[in-house]
Structure formats: structure tokens, C-alpha cells
PDB file of C-alpha atoms in Angstrom:
ATOM      1  CA  MET A 380       0.000   0.000   0.000  1.00 49.00           C
ATOM      2  CA  ARG A 381       2.750   2.441   1.004  1.00 42.00           C
ATOM      3  CA  LYS A 382       4.735   1.637  -2.163  1.00 42.00           C
ATOM      4  CA  HIS A 383       1.694   2.353  -4.333  1.00 45.00           C
ATOM      5  CA  LEU A 384       1.140   5.748  -2.674  1.00 44.00           C
ATOM      6  CA  MET A 385       4.823   6.692  -2.999  1.00 43.00           C
ATOM      7  CA  LEU A 386       4.791   5.718  -6.689  1.00 42.00           C
ATOM      8  CA  HIS A 387       1.649   7.708  -7.440  1.00 45.00           C
ATOM      9  CA  THR A 388       2.962  10.722  -5.507  1.00 43.00           C
ATOM     10  CA  GLY A 389       6.116  10.577  -7.616  1.00 47.00           C
ATOM     11  CA  ILE A 390       4.018  10.567 -10.780  1.00 41.00           C
ATOM     12  CA  LEU A 391       2.234  13.689  -9.535  1.00 44.00           C
ATOM     13  CA  GLY A 392       5.588  15.396  -9.045  1.00 45.00           C
ATOM     14  CA  LEU A 393       6.745  14.567 -12.570  1.00 41.00           C
ATOM     15  CA  CYS A 394       3.511  15.837 -14.050  1.00 43.00           C
ATOM     16  CA  ILE A 395       3.966  19.261 -12.426  1.00 43.00           C
ATOM     17  CA  LEU A 396       7.147  19.822 -14.457  1.00 44.00           C
ATOM     18  CA  PRO A 397       5.253  21.480 -17.354  1.00 46.00           C
ATOM     19  CA  PHE A 398       4.518  24.419 -15.038  1.00 46.00           C
ATOM     20  CA  ILE A 399       8.187  25.286 -14.606  1.00 42.00           C
ATOM     21  CA  GLY A 400       8.819  28.079 -17.068  1.00 44.00           C
ATOM     22  CA  THR A 401      11.731  30.435 -17.738  1.00 37.00           C
ATOM     23  CA  ALA A 402      11.642  33.061 -15.015  1.00 36.00           C
ATOM     24  CA  HIS A 403      13.778  35.578 -16.954  1.00 36.00           C
ATOM     25  CA  ALA A 404      11.081  35.783 -19.652  1.00 36.00           C
ATOM     26  CA  ALA A 405       8.223  36.617 -17.310  1.00 37.00           C
ATOM     27  CA  ASP A 406       5.603  38.994 -18.639  1.00 39.00           C
ATOM     28  CA  PRO A 407       3.905  41.693 -16.564  1.00 38.00           C
ATOM     29  CA  VAL A 408       0.600  40.854 -14.889  1.00 41.00           C
ATOM     30  CA  THR A 409      -2.061  40.448 -17.572  1.00 42.00           C
ATOM     31  CA  PHE A 410      -5.200  38.394 -18.060  1.00 43.00           C
ATOM     32  CA  SER A 411      -5.656  38.578 -21.810  1.00 40.00           C
ATOM     33  CA  GLY A 412      -5.075  35.678 -24.160  1.00 38.00           C
ATOM     34  CA  LEU A 413      -4.738  32.424 -22.243  1.00 42.00           C
ATOM     35  CA  PHE A 414      -6.873  33.376 -19.257  1.00 43.00           C
ATOM     36  CA  LEU A 415      -9.758  34.956 -21.116  1.00 40.00           C
ATOM     37  CA  ALA A 416      -9.874  32.049 -23.564  1.00 43.00           C
ATOM     38  CA  GLN A 417     -10.740  29.816 -20.619  1.00 47.00           C
ATOM     39  CA  ASN A 418     -13.217  32.262 -19.107  1.00 49.00           C
ATOM     40  CA  GLU A 419     -16.548  30.554 -19.767  1.00 66.00           C
ATOM     41  CA  GLN A 420     -18.954  31.337 -16.954  1.00 88.00           C
ATOM     42  CA  PHE A 421     -19.949  27.801 -15.945  1.00 95.00           C
ATOM     43  CA  ARG A 422     -18.339  24.359 -16.174  1.00 95.00           C
ATOM     44  CA  PHE A 423     -19.592  20.935 -15.169  1.00 98.00           C
ATOM     45  CA  SER A 424     -17.624  17.687 -15.133  1.00 98.00           C
ATOM     46  CA  VAL A 425     -18.229  14.047 -14.312  1.00 98.00           C
ATOM     47  CA  GLU A 426     -15.416  11.619 -13.593  1.00 98.00           C
ATOM     48  CA  ALA A 427     -14.924   7.895 -12.999  1.00 98.00           C
ATOM     49  CA  GLY A 428     -11.962   7.025 -10.817  1.00 98.00           C
ATOM     50  CA  TYR A 429      -9.894   4.568  -8.822  1.00 96.00           C
ATOM     51  CA  LEU A 430      -9.364   5.088  -5.080  1.00 98.00           C
ATOM     52  CA  THR A 431      -6.710   3.612  -2.823  1.00 97.00           C
ATOM     53  CA  ALA A 432      -6.454   4.698   0.817  1.00 98.00           C
ATOM     54  CA  ARG A 433      -5.122   3.758   4.240  1.00 98.00           C
ATOM     55  CA  ALA A 434      -6.624   4.795   7.571  1.00 99.00           C
ATOM     56  CA  ASN A 435      -4.840   4.150  10.856  1.00 99.00           C
ATOM     57  CA  GLU A 436      -6.521   3.844  14.240  1.00 98.00           C
ATOM     58  CA  TYR A 437      -4.387   4.010  17.399  1.00 98.00           C
ATOM     59  CA  VAL A 438      -4.915   3.320  21.097  1.00 98.00           C
ATOM     60  CA  TYR A 439      -2.475   4.760  23.651  1.00 98.00           C
ATOM     61  CA  GLU A 440      -1.846   3.869  27.262  1.00 96.00           C
ATOM     62  CA  GLU A 441       0.455   6.118  29.306  1.00 92.00           C
ATOM     63  CA  GLY A 442       1.982   7.450  26.099  1.00 90.00           C
ATOM     64  CA  ARG A 443       2.639   4.005  24.630  1.00 95.00           C
ATOM     65  CA  THR A 444       0.893   2.566  21.577  1.00 97.00           C
ATOM     66  CA  VAL A 445      -0.959  -0.557  22.714  1.00 97.00           C
ATOM     67  CA  SER A 446      -3.120  -1.058  19.628  1.00 98.00           C
ATOM     68  CA  ARG A 447      -3.069  -0.135  15.947  1.00 98.00           C
ATOM     69  CA  LEU A 448      -5.756  -0.991  13.427  1.00 99.00           C
ATOM     70  CA  ILE A 449      -4.865  -0.608   9.746  1.00 99.00           C
ATOM     71  CA  TRP A 450      -7.819  -0.112   7.402  1.00 99.00           C
ATOM     72  CA  ASP A 451      -6.928  -0.391   3.708  1.00 98.00           C
ATOM     73  CA  ILE A 452      -9.104   0.527   0.748  1.00 97.00           C
ATOM     74  CA  ASN A 453      -7.066  -1.297  -1.879  1.00 94.00           C
ATOM     75  CA  ALA A 454      -9.189  -0.613  -4.945  1.00 91.00           C
ATOM     76  CA  ALA A 455     -12.509   1.196  -4.935  1.00 96.00           C
ATOM     77  CA  ALA A 456     -14.327   2.761  -7.865  1.00 97.00           C
ATOM     78  CA  THR A 457     -15.333   6.410  -7.499  1.00 98.00           C
ATOM     79  CA  ILE A 458     -17.731   8.792  -9.204  1.00 98.00           C
ATOM     80  CA  THR A 459     -17.031  12.531  -8.948  1.00 98.00           C
ATOM     81  CA  ALA A 460     -19.247  15.411 -10.042  1.00 99.00           C
ATOM     82  CA  ARG A 461     -17.834  18.930 -10.074  1.00 98.00           C
ATOM     83  CA  ALA A 462     -19.237  22.367 -10.897  1.00 98.00           C
ATOM     84  CA  GLU A 463     -17.279  25.603 -11.410  1.00 97.00           C
ATOM     85  CA  MET A 464     -18.536  29.149 -11.879  1.00 97.00           C
ATOM     86  CA  ASN A 465     -16.540  32.243 -12.823  1.00 95.00           C
ATOM     87  CA  MET A 466     -17.846  35.068 -10.645  1.00 95.00           C
ATOM     88  CA  THR A 467     -15.461  37.672 -12.144  1.00 94.00           C
ATOM     89  CA  PRO A 468     -12.530  37.434 -14.575  1.00 90.00           C
ATOM     90  CA  ARG A 469     -10.347  36.512 -11.581  1.00 94.00           C
ATOM     91  CA  TRP A 470     -12.648  34.840  -9.032  1.00 96.00           C
ATOM     92  CA  ARG A 471     -13.945  31.306  -9.476  1.00 96.00           C
ATOM     93  CA  LEU A 472     -16.113  29.212  -7.142  1.00 98.00           C
ATOM     94  CA  SER A 473     -16.198  25.419  -7.285  1.00 98.00           C
ATOM     95  CA  GLY A 474     -17.875  22.493  -5.598  1.00 98.00           C
ATOM     96  CA  SER A 475     -17.429  18.743  -5.929  1.00 98.00           C
ATOM     97  CA  ALA A 476     -18.737  15.479  -4.518  1.00 99.00           C
ATOM     98  CA  THR A 477     -17.007  12.088  -4.691  1.00 98.00           C
ATOM     99  CA  VAL A 478     -18.666   8.774  -3.841  1.00 98.00           C
ATOM    100  CA  GLY A 479     -16.750   5.510  -3.414  1.00 97.00           C
ATOM    101  CA  ILE A 480     -18.062   2.094  -4.450  1.00 92.00           C
ATOM    102  CA  ASP A 481     -17.003  -1.014  -2.496  1.00 79.00           C
ATOM    103  CA  HIS A 482     -14.507  -3.396  -4.089  1.00 79.00           C
ATOM    104  CA  SER A 483     -11.295  -4.637  -2.407  1.00 87.00           C
ATOM    105  CA  ASN A 484     -10.446  -3.831   1.221  1.00 96.00           C
ATOM    106  CA  PHE A 485      -8.489  -5.246   4.159  1.00 97.00           C
ATOM    107  CA  MET A 486      -8.061  -4.734   7.908  1.00 98.00           C
ATOM    108  CA  ALA A 487      -5.364  -5.820  10.373  1.00 98.00           C
ATOM    109  CA  ASP A 488      -5.460  -5.238  14.135  1.00 98.00           C
ATOM    110  CA  TYR A 489      -2.192  -5.311  16.124  1.00 98.00           C
ATOM    111  CA  ASP A 490      -1.883  -5.185  19.931  1.00 98.00           C
ATOM    112  CA  TRP A 491       1.172  -4.731  22.167  1.00 97.00           C
ATOM    113  CA  LEU A 492       0.017  -6.124  25.508  1.00 94.00           C
ATOM    114  CA  THR A 493       3.338  -7.552  26.744  1.00 93.00           C
ATOM    115  CA  PRO A 494       6.709  -5.904  27.522  1.00 90.00           C
ATOM    116  CA  SER A 495       8.053  -7.128  24.163  1.00 90.00           C
ATOM    117  CA  PRO A 496       8.422  -4.481  21.421  1.00 92.00           C
ATOM    118  CA  ASP A 497       6.859  -6.962  18.974  1.00 96.00           C
ATOM    119  CA  TRP A 498       3.098  -7.320  18.706  1.00 97.00           C
ATOM    120  CA  SER A 499       1.505  -9.830  21.055  1.00 97.00           C
ATOM    121  CA  HIS A 500      -1.931 -10.142  19.396  1.00 97.00           C
ATOM    122  CA  ARG A 501      -2.958  -9.825  15.759  1.00 98.00           C
ATOM    123  CA  SER A 502      -6.141 -10.343  13.800  1.00 98.00           C
ATOM    124  CA  VAL A 503      -6.501 -10.097  10.006  1.00 98.00           C
ATOM    125  CA  HIS A 504      -9.754  -9.642   8.109  1.00 98.00           C
ATOM    126  CA  TRP A 505      -9.796 -10.090   4.336  1.00 97.00           C
ATOM    127  CA  ASP A 506     -13.574  -9.742   4.256  1.00 97.00           C
ATOM    128  CA  THR A 507     -13.670  -5.998   4.898  1.00 97.00           C
ATOM    129  CA  GLN A 508     -16.399  -3.978   3.220  1.00 97.00           C
ATOM    130  CA  LEU A 509     -16.580  -0.290   2.383  1.00 97.00           C
ATOM    131  CA  ASP A 510     -19.954   0.786   3.772  1.00 97.00           C
ATOM    132  CA  HIS A 511     -19.625   4.302   2.392  1.00 97.00           C
ATOM    133  CA  TYR A 512     -17.055   6.838   1.197  1.00 98.00           C
ATOM    134  CA  VAL A 513     -17.982  10.475   0.548  1.00 98.00           C
ATOM    135  CA  ALA A 514     -15.706  13.477  -0.032  1.00 99.00           C
ATOM    136  CA  LEU A 515     -17.219  16.953  -0.414  1.00 99.00           C
ATOM    137  CA  ASP A 516     -15.310  20.073  -1.399  1.00 99.00           C
ATOM    138  CA  LEU A 517     -16.286  23.748  -1.607  1.00 99.00           C
ATOM    139  CA  GLY A 518     -13.551  26.053  -2.833  1.00 98.00           C
ATOM    140  CA  ALA A 519     -12.581  29.346  -4.417  1.00 98.00           C
ATOM    141  CA  SER A 520      -9.651  30.442  -6.547  1.00 98.00           C
ATOM    142  CA  TYR A 521      -8.250  33.865  -7.380  1.00 98.00           C
ATOM    143  CA  ALA A 522      -6.176  34.324 -10.538  1.00 96.00           C
ATOM    144  CA  ALA A 523      -3.374  36.511  -9.222  1.00 97.00           C
ATOM    145  CA  TRP A 524      -0.615  36.463 -11.845  1.00 94.00           C
ATOM    146  CA  GLN A 525       0.148  35.431 -15.390  1.00 89.00           C
ATOM    147  CA  ILE A 526       3.757  34.585 -16.239  1.00 85.00           C
ATOM    148  CA  ASN A 527       4.442  33.621 -19.844  1.00 82.00           C
ATOM    149  CA  ARG A 528       1.644  31.145 -20.605  1.00 85.00           C
ATOM    150  CA  THR A 529       1.133  30.150 -16.976  1.00 90.00           C
ATOM    151  CA  THR A 530      -1.573  31.541 -14.703  1.00 95.00           C
ATOM    152  CA  LEU A 531      -0.920  31.368 -10.957  1.00 96.00           C
ATOM    153  CA  ASN A 532      -3.891  31.068  -8.596  1.00 98.00           C
ATOM    154  CA  ILE A 533      -4.505  31.479  -4.877  1.00 98.00           C
ATOM    155  CA  LEU A 534      -6.736  28.672  -3.582  1.00 99.00           C
ATOM    156  CA  GLY A 535      -8.866  28.160  -0.493  1.00 98.00           C
ATOM    157  CA  GLY A 536     -11.826  26.153   0.714  1.00 99.00           C
ATOM    158  CA  LEU A 537     -13.403  23.531   2.925  1.00 99.00           C
ATOM    159  CA  ARG A 538     -13.232  19.759   2.511  1.00 99.00           C
ATOM    160  CA  TYR A 539     -15.121  17.006   4.301  1.00 99.00           C
ATOM    161  CA  THR A 540     -14.259  13.298   4.110  1.00 99.00           C
ATOM    162  CA  ASP A 541     -16.536  10.642   5.634  1.00 99.00           C
ATOM    163  CA  PHE A 542     -16.029   6.908   5.241  1.00 98.00           C
ATOM    164  CA  GLN A 543     -16.918   3.691   7.040  1.00 98.00           C
ATOM    165  CA  LEU A 544     -15.494   0.165   6.797  1.00 98.00           C
ATOM    166  CA  SER A 545     -16.714  -3.060   8.420  1.00 98.00           C
ATOM    167  CA  SER A 546     -14.675  -6.240   8.909  1.00 98.00           C
ATOM    168  CA  TYR A 547     -16.120  -9.756   8.992  1.00 98.00           C
ATOM    169  CA  GLY A 548     -14.667 -13.148   9.872  1.00 98.00           C
ATOM    170  CA  GLY A 549     -10.888 -13.495   9.870  1.00 97.00           C
ATOM    171  CA  SER A 550      -8.204 -15.107  12.006  1.00 97.00           C
ATOM    172  CA  PHE A 551      -6.644 -14.217  15.369  1.00 97.00           C
ATOM    173  CA  VAL A 552      -3.199 -15.000  16.834  1.00 97.00           C
ATOM    174  CA  TYR A 553      -2.622 -14.076  20.473  1.00 95.00           C
ATOM    175  CA  THR A 554      -0.380 -14.465  23.494  1.00 95.00           C
ATOM    176  CA  THR A 555      -1.926 -16.766  26.097  1.00 93.00           C
ATOM    177  CA  GLU A 556      -2.709 -15.820  29.686  1.00 88.00           C
ATOM    178  CA  ASP A 557       0.098 -18.075  30.941  1.00 88.00           C
ATOM    179  CA  GLY A 558       2.577 -16.031  28.882  1.00 85.00           C
ATOM    180  CA  GLU A 559       3.133 -18.187  25.799  1.00 93.00           C
ATOM    181  CA  PHE A 560       4.062 -15.547  23.208  1.00 94.00           C
ATOM    182  CA  ARG A 561       1.704 -15.801  20.209  1.00 95.00           C
ATOM    183  CA  GLY A 562       0.940 -19.254  21.491  1.00 92.00           C
ATOM    184  CA  ASP A 563      -2.642 -19.688  20.343  1.00 94.00           C
ATOM    185  CA  SER A 564      -4.929 -18.871  17.440  1.00 95.00           C
ATOM    186  CA  LEU A 565      -8.548 -19.006  16.410  1.00 95.00           C
ATOM    187  CA  SER A 566     -10.786 -18.171  13.464  1.00 96.00           C
ATOM    188  CA  PHE A 567     -13.940 -16.089  13.370  1.00 96.00           C
ATOM    189  CA  PRO A 568     -16.893 -17.539  11.458  1.00 96.00           C
ATOM    190  CA  ASP A 569     -17.303 -16.234   7.919  1.00 96.00           C
ATOM    191  CA  GLY A 570     -19.723 -13.337   7.823  1.00 96.00           C
ATOM    192  CA  GLN A 571     -19.518 -12.614  11.555  1.00 97.00           C
ATOM    193  CA  ALA A 572     -19.295  -8.860  12.181  1.00 98.00           C
ATOM    194  CA  VAL A 573     -16.101  -8.022  14.084  1.00 98.00           C
ATOM    195  CA  ILE A 574     -15.393  -4.265  13.903  1.00 98.00           C
ATOM    196  CA  THR A 575     -17.007  -1.274  12.186  1.00 98.00           C
ATOM    197  CA  TYR A 576     -14.900   1.884  11.881  1.00 99.00           C
ATOM    198  CA  ARG A 577     -15.865   5.378  10.698  1.00 99.00           C
ATOM    199  CA  GLN A 578     -13.867   8.599  10.260  1.00 99.00           C
ATOM    200  CA  ARG A 579     -15.321  12.088   9.753  1.00 99.00           C
ATOM    201  CA  LEU A 580     -12.712  14.657   8.805  1.00 99.00           C
ATOM    202  CA  PRO A 581     -13.566  18.298   8.024  1.00 99.00           C
ATOM    203  CA  ALA A 582     -10.605  20.429   6.906  1.00 99.00           C
ATOM    204  CA  LEU A 583      -9.959  24.088   6.115  1.00 99.00           C
ATOM    205  CA  TYR A 584      -7.289  24.617   3.453  1.00 99.00           C
ATOM    206  CA  GLY A 585      -5.432  27.172   1.382  1.00 99.00           C
ATOM    207  CA  GLY A 586      -2.793  26.870  -1.286  1.00 99.00           C
ATOM    208  CA  LEU A 587      -1.364  27.758  -4.659  1.00 98.00           C
ATOM    209  CA  GLY A 588      -2.355  26.541  -8.099  1.00 98.00           C
ATOM    210  CA  ALA A 589      -1.166  26.951 -11.650  1.00 96.00           C
ATOM    211  CA  SER A 590      -2.615  26.428 -15.119  1.00 96.00           C
ATOM    212  CA  ARG A 591      -0.664  26.225 -18.368  1.00 96.00           C
ATOM    213  CA  GLN A 592      -1.439  25.547 -22.014  1.00 92.00           C
ATOM    214  CA  ILE A 593       1.068  23.419 -23.962  1.00 93.00           C
ATOM    215  CA  GLY A 594      -0.136  22.834 -27.492  1.00 92.00           C
ATOM    216  CA  SER A 595      -3.638  21.407 -27.259  1.00 94.00           C
ATOM    217  CA  VAL A 596      -3.131  20.132 -23.692  1.00 96.00           C
ATOM    218  CA  HIS A 597      -4.203  22.244 -20.724  1.00 96.00           C
ATOM    219  CA  PHE A 598      -2.618  21.503 -17.334  1.00 97.00           C
ATOM    220  CA  ASP A 599      -3.948  22.459 -13.894  1.00 97.00           C
ATOM    221  CA  ALA A 600      -2.070  21.697 -10.678  1.00 98.00           C
ATOM    222  CA  GLY A 601      -2.289  22.719  -7.055  1.00 98.00           C
ATOM    223  CA  ILE A 602      -0.733  22.184  -3.660  1.00 99.00           C
ATOM    224  CA  LEU A 603      -2.932  22.652  -0.615  1.00 99.00           C
ATOM    225  CA  GLY A 604      -2.212  22.839   3.087  1.00 99.00           C
ATOM    226  CA  GLY A 605      -4.544  23.277   6.001  1.00 99.00           C
ATOM    227  CA  VAL A 606      -5.874  22.010   9.289  1.00 99.00           C
ATOM    228  CA  THR A 607      -8.618  19.635  10.373  1.00 98.00           C
ATOM    229  CA  LEU A 608     -11.644  21.066  12.198  1.00 96.00           C
ATOM    230  CA  TRP A 609     -13.298  18.852  14.847  1.00 95.00           C
ATOM    231  CA  PRO A 610     -12.063  15.529  13.407  1.00 98.00           C
ATOM    232  CA  ARG A 611     -13.596  12.429  14.988  1.00 98.00           C
ATOM    233  CA  ASP A 612     -14.034   8.702  14.556  1.00 98.00           C
ATOM    234  CA  LYS A 613     -16.143   5.840  15.877  1.00 98.00           C
ATOM    235  CA  ASP A 614     -15.238   2.185  16.416  1.00 98.00           C
ATOM    236  CA  HIS A 615     -17.773  -0.529  17.207  1.00 98.00           C
ATOM    237  CA  HIS A 616     -16.296  -3.804  18.504  1.00 97.00           C
ATOM    238  CA  TRP A 617     -19.258  -6.100  17.930  1.00 98.00           C
ATOM    239  CA  LEU A 618     -17.891  -9.167  19.740  1.00 96.00           C
ATOM    240  CA  ARG A 619     -17.023  -7.158  22.865  1.00 96.00           C
ATOM    241  CA  SER A 620     -20.202  -5.025  22.769  1.00 97.00           C
ATOM    242  CA  LEU A 621     -18.106  -1.847  23.034  1.00 98.00           C
ATOM    243  CA  LYS A 622     -18.342   1.465  21.178  1.00 98.00           C
ATOM    244  CA  PHE A 623     -15.351   3.806  21.073  1.00 98.00           C
ATOM    245  CA  LYS A 624     -15.935   7.448  20.109  1.00 98.00           C
ATOM    246  CA  ASP A 625     -12.841   9.611  19.662  1.00 98.00           C
ATOM    247  CA  GLU A 626     -12.611  13.379  19.313  1.00 98.00           C
ATOM    248  CA  PHE A 627      -9.271  14.710  18.120  1.00 98.00           C
ATOM    249  CA  LYS A 628      -7.307  17.910  18.295  1.00 98.00           C
ATOM    250  CA  ARG A 629      -6.546  19.816  15.122  1.00 97.00           C
ATOM    251  CA  SER A 630      -3.846  18.393  12.890  1.00 98.00           C
ATOM    252  CA  PRO A 631      -2.203  19.286   9.553  1.00 99.00           C
ATOM    253  CA  TYR A 632      -3.775  18.496   6.195  1.00 99.00           C
ATOM    254  CA  LEU A 633      -1.957  18.279   2.832  1.00 99.00           C
ATOM    255  CA  ALA A 634      -3.185  17.693  -0.717  1.00 99.00           C
ATOM    256  CA  LEU A 635      -1.660  17.606  -4.206  1.00 99.00           C
ATOM    257  CA  GLN A 636      -3.883  17.704  -7.291  1.00 98.00           C
ATOM    258  CA  LEU A 637      -3.324  17.599 -11.040  1.00 98.00           C
ATOM    259  CA  ARG A 638      -5.488  17.621 -14.141  1.00 98.00           C
ATOM    260  CA  ALA A 639      -4.547  17.404 -17.822  1.00 98.00           C
ATOM    261  CA  SER A 640      -7.273  18.042 -20.406  1.00 98.00           C
ATOM    262  CA  VAL A 641      -7.650  18.078 -24.179  1.00 98.00           C
ATOM    263  CA  PRO A 642     -10.566  19.471 -26.219  1.00 96.00           C
ATOM    264  CA  VAL A 643     -13.008  17.024 -27.781  1.00 97.00           C
ATOM    265  CA  SER A 644     -15.501  19.636 -29.053  1.00 94.00           C
ATOM    266  CA  ASP A 645     -16.068  23.385 -28.994  1.00 91.00           C
ATOM    267  CA  LYS A 646     -17.489  23.165 -25.457  1.00 93.00           C
ATOM    268  CA  GLY A 647     -16.162  19.840 -24.194  1.00 96.00           C
ATOM    269  CA  GLU A 648     -12.919  18.435 -22.812  1.00 97.00           C
ATOM    270  CA  ALA A 649     -11.646  14.999 -21.841  1.00 99.00           C
ATOM    271  CA  PHE A 650      -9.309  14.940 -18.853  1.00 98.00           C
ATOM    272  CA  LEU A 651      -7.113  12.813 -16.623  1.00 99.00           C
ATOM    273  CA  SER A 652      -6.883  13.789 -12.955  1.00 98.00           C
ATOM    274  CA  ALA A 653      -5.028  12.717  -9.820  1.00 99.00           C
ATOM    275  CA  ARG A 654      -5.401  13.817  -6.217  1.00 98.00           C
ATOM    276  CA  PHE A 655      -3.301  12.760  -3.224  1.00 99.00           C
ATOM    277  CA  GLU A 656      -4.285  13.869   0.263  1.00 98.00           C
ATOM    278  CA  LYS A 657      -3.004  13.202   3.754  1.00 99.00           C
ATOM    279  CA  TYR A 658      -4.607  13.855   7.120  1.00 99.00           C
ATOM    280  CA  PHE A 659      -1.666  13.696   9.499  1.00 99.00           C
ATOM    281  CA  ARG A 660      -1.907  11.769  12.748  1.00 98.00           C
ATOM    282  CA  MET A 661      -4.511  13.223  15.089  1.00 98.00           C
ATOM    283  CA  GLU A 662      -4.631  12.645  18.845  1.00 98.00           C
ATOM    284  CA  GLY A 663      -7.430  13.063  21.339  1.00 98.00           C
ATOM    285  CA  ASN A 664      -9.777  11.571  23.918  1.00 98.00           C
ATOM    286  CA  THR A 665     -11.848   8.384  23.895  1.00 98.00           C
ATOM    287  CA  HIS A 666     -15.362   7.818  25.189  1.00 98.00           C
ATOM    288  CA  ILE A 667     -16.120   4.092  25.668  1.00 98.00           C
ATOM    289  CA  LEU A 668     -19.664   2.771  25.948  1.00 98.00           C
ATOM    290  CA  ASP A 669     -20.558  -0.779  27.001  1.00 98.00           C
ATOM    291  CA  THR A 670     -23.674  -1.458  24.936  1.00 97.00           C
ATOM    292  CA  ARG A 671     -24.773  -4.320  27.236  1.00 96.00           C
ATOM    293  CA  THR A 672     -24.656  -2.459  30.550  1.00 97.00           C
ATOM    294  CA  GLY A 673     -24.862   1.168  29.413  1.00 96.00           C
ATOM    295  CA  GLN A 674     -21.755   2.047  31.444  1.00 97.00           C
ATOM    296  CA  SER A 675     -19.389   4.591  29.909  1.00 97.00           C
ATOM    297  CA  SER A 676     -15.872   5.865  30.568  1.00 98.00           C
ATOM    298  CA  LEU A 677     -13.726   8.751  29.330  1.00 98.00           C
ATOM    299  CA  PHE A 678      -9.977   8.395  28.718  1.00 97.00           C
ATOM    300  CA  GLN A 679      -7.805  11.440  28.044  1.00 97.00           C
ATOM    301  CA  ASP A 680      -5.144  11.432  25.299  1.00 97.00           C
ATOM    302  CA  SER A 681      -5.768   7.769  24.535  1.00 98.00           C
ATOM    303  CA  ALA A 682      -6.701   7.812  20.835  1.00 98.00           C
ATOM    304  CA  GLY A 683      -5.105   8.562  17.494  1.00 98.00           C
ATOM    305  CA  ALA A 684      -5.987   8.377  13.801  1.00 99.00           C
ATOM    306  CA  SER A 685      -4.681   9.284  10.345  1.00 99.00           C
ATOM    307  CA  LEU A 686      -5.690   8.953   6.702  1.00 99.00           C
ATOM    308  CA  GLN A 687      -4.013   9.140   3.315  1.00 98.00           C
ATOM    309  CA  ALA A 688      -5.706   8.578  -0.023  1.00 98.00           C
ATOM    310  CA  LEU A 689      -5.066   8.715  -3.751  1.00 99.00           C
ATOM    311  CA  ASN A 690      -7.790   9.054  -6.375  1.00 98.00           C
ATOM    312  CA  ILE A 691      -6.997   8.810 -10.107  1.00 98.00           C
ATOM    313  CA  GLY A 692      -9.750   9.389 -12.638  1.00 98.00           C
ATOM    314  CA  VAL A 693     -10.810  10.156 -16.196  1.00 99.00           C
ATOM    315  CA  GLY A 694     -13.761  12.272 -17.168  1.00 98.00           C
ATOM    316  CA  LEU A 695     -15.492  14.834 -19.343  1.00 98.00           C
ATOM    317  CA  ARG A 696     -15.946  18.547 -18.672  1.00 97.00           C
ATOM    318  CA  PHE A 697     -18.388  20.843 -20.438  1.00 96.00           C
ATOM    319  CA  ARG A 698     -18.296  24.642 -20.624  1.00 92.00           C
ATOM    320  CA  PHE A 699     -21.362  26.875 -20.818  1.00 89.00           C
TER     321      PHE A 699
END
């Protein structure tokens, strides 16, 4: 999973190279020519994509990691709809919605419940289903400069990511009560619900973007940085009848995005896009509810979470 994300991030970096122009030939600020040619008032696009992502869930005890759950979305199909409106020659508003469709997922749960630095308990769950994945984005861009044939933009907006995965069946290796390290194992029945996990991650971001025309190909790229706002998650351990609700402190957010498009008609374009985003590790408090007895407990600084995702897609965009 990590190798795939590193490879795709490298591809994003290579694709940004077309935006590197010759600085000594920079023109004064102007918005004729290239910018005005792209200045249709409204645009709408639809895109089919491929999503790969990894979410981490952590449990801490006295500053030590005692549990880590790794939730992988290995290959999910996505549908994205996006609308853009030019409010003025420089200001543009945009909104998008992405929905993920279940395909291939995986979960592994590691525990460190002995003095050994190696894990003492582990369960793996190949039957892990994506219950839902939704990413919403509302943004604005301001065309600030034009250098040669490149327009530089100031970006800002809000993004919200919400997904849920559920694991079923699987196998479990654990250290016995008499101290035999990884000395026993068992299997969960196929189809038996084990854990359901959900993350909800709002983020406020800003950044810089660039657009450039090279022949008939139009490139758009951006780098975004920001902070999460009231991030939270929920974990339901079905076999233990426990619900864990975590609320996290703010943490950094980073995204890289790229789109390359070519005209297919007077008002239509075909495009290839890629977006990598990372919600850095968040830490916070845990509220635990025993669903059998109704008893609840609060633990300070006992939870952590993170998310990184890559979505690659192809689509059509129409200008009005």
C-alpha cells in the first residue's frame, strides 16, 4: 500500500514539471489571451476514478501505543461530479462530490500487551467492506498572476471526508494468559461482524495553483495545506459489545492535485486527474460505551488516527 502511494505521488511530481517556465522571460501581470480564452462562466464535469487509501486507528496507554488498526481501501471505484462558476474574470467558485463504491479492502489489528516491542496479538480480516465513502469540497480560486503562458492562482476552501469500513470473519493470533508468546490462534466464522470503523474529517485549506497551455493540452495543478476542524471517529467492537468514540485535536492536512485536459468539441474536454491527500496523525480523547450495561468511561489522550488517499480518474468537462 505504502509503495503504491509513494509511486503515485512521484508521478504527480513529474507531471507538475510542465509548469516550470523560464523566469527571466516573465511577462507583466495580464489576463488577456490564455486566461480569457478559458473564461466561460460555468463548467460541469463528471469523472470515474480509482481510489486507494489507508486509515490508521491508534490506542495509547500512558503514552505508549498498545493497539493499531490498519484499514486499507485497496481498490474502490469512485464517481465525482464537479461544478465551477466564474464570478469575475479573476474569481472562481467550485464544488465537488465524490462517492466511493465497495470493491477490495483489508483490515489488520495489532496489539502490544506484553513488555516485548513486537506485537503480542494480531487479527486479520480479508472480508472488509466499504460501507460508504464520501468526499465533499467547496472552494474558491483567485487568478493573481500570469507569467508567460502560466496563470498562478490562490486557492482556499473547505473539505469534508466521511467513510466507514466493516470487517467480517478473519483469524486471530494471540499471546496466552500463561505467557506463551503468540501461542494460540482461532478463526472467526465467515460473515460474523467483528469491527465497524468510521472517520469524519472536516478540513480548512489554502494553497497555490497553476494552469498552463502546452499545445492542445491544458494543465492544472495545485498544492494545498490546512488544518482539520473537529475531526472524529467511531469504532464498534461487535464481539465485545463496546463502542469507542474519539474526538481529536486539530492536525495538519496536505493535498496535491493535477489535471490534464484536451478538447473534444467546442465546449467539451476529456481529462485525466489525480489527487493525493493526507490527514496527518490526530490525537485526542476516547469515550467508551458498554452497549450491554450502558456504562461509559472517558480516557484522556488515549486515541489517534490518520488517513491518506489517492484518487486517479478520467472524465469529461463541459463549458457553458
